Tab-separated table of C-alpha atoms in Angstrom:
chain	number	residue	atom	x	y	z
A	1	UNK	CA	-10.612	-19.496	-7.004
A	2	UNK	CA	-10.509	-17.482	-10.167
A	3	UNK	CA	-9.517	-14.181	-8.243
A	4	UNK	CA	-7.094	-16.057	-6.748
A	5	UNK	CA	-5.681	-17.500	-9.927
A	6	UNK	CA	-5.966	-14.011	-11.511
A	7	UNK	CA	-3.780	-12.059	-8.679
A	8	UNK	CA	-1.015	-15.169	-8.986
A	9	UNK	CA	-0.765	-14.582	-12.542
A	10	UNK	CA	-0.508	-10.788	-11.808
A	11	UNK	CA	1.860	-11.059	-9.201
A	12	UNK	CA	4.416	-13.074	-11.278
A	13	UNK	CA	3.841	-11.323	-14.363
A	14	UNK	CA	4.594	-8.070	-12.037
A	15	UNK	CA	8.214	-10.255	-10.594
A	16	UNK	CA	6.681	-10.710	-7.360
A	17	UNK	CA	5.167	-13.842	-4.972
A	18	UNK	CA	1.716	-14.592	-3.868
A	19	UNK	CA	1.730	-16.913	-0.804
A	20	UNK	CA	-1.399	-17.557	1.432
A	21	UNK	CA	-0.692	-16.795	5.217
A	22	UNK	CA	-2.480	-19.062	8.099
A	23	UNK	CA	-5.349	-20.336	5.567
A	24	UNK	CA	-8.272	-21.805	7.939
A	25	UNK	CA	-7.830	-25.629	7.107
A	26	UNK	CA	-11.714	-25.521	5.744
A	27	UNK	CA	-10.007	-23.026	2.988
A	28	UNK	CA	-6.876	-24.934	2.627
A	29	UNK	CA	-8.988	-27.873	1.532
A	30	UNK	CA	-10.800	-26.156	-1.109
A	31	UNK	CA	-7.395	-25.225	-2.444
A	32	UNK	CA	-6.168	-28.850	-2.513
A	33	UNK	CA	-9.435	-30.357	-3.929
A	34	UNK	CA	-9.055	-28.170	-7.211
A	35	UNK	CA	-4.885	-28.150	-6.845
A	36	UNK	CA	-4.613	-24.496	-6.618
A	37	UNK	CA	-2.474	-25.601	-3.808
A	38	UNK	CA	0.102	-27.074	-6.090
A	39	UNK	CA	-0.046	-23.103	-7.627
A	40	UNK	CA	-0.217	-20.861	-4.361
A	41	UNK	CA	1.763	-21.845	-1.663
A	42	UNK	CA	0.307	-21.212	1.904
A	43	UNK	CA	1.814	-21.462	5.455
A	44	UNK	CA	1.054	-21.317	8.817
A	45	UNK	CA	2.368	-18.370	10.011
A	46	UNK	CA	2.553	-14.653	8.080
A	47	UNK	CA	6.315	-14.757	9.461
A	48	UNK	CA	6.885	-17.933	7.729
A	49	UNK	CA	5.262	-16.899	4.379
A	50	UNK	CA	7.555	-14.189	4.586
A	51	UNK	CA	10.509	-16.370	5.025
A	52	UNK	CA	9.653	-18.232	2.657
């Protein structure tokens, strides 16, 4: 969780996006249980993450 924290932080400090493509739901769990999901958005596809 910290790593991905850290790269988020990175990314916007660098004026770019971090979004999670096609998570396994086991991982997408994780992320809601500690709200990093609120932080990192994730979708289903790589396509959609792109057109995001």
């Amino acid at each position: 969780m910290n790593a991905l924290i850290t790269a988020h932080q990175a990314a916007e400090a660098g004026g770019v996006w971090l979004r999670l493509a096609a998570p396994q739901q086991a991982v997408r769990r994780v992320l809601e249980l500690v709200g990093v999901d609120a932080l990192i958005p994730s979708y289903p596809s790589v396509a959609e993450a792109l057109a995001a």
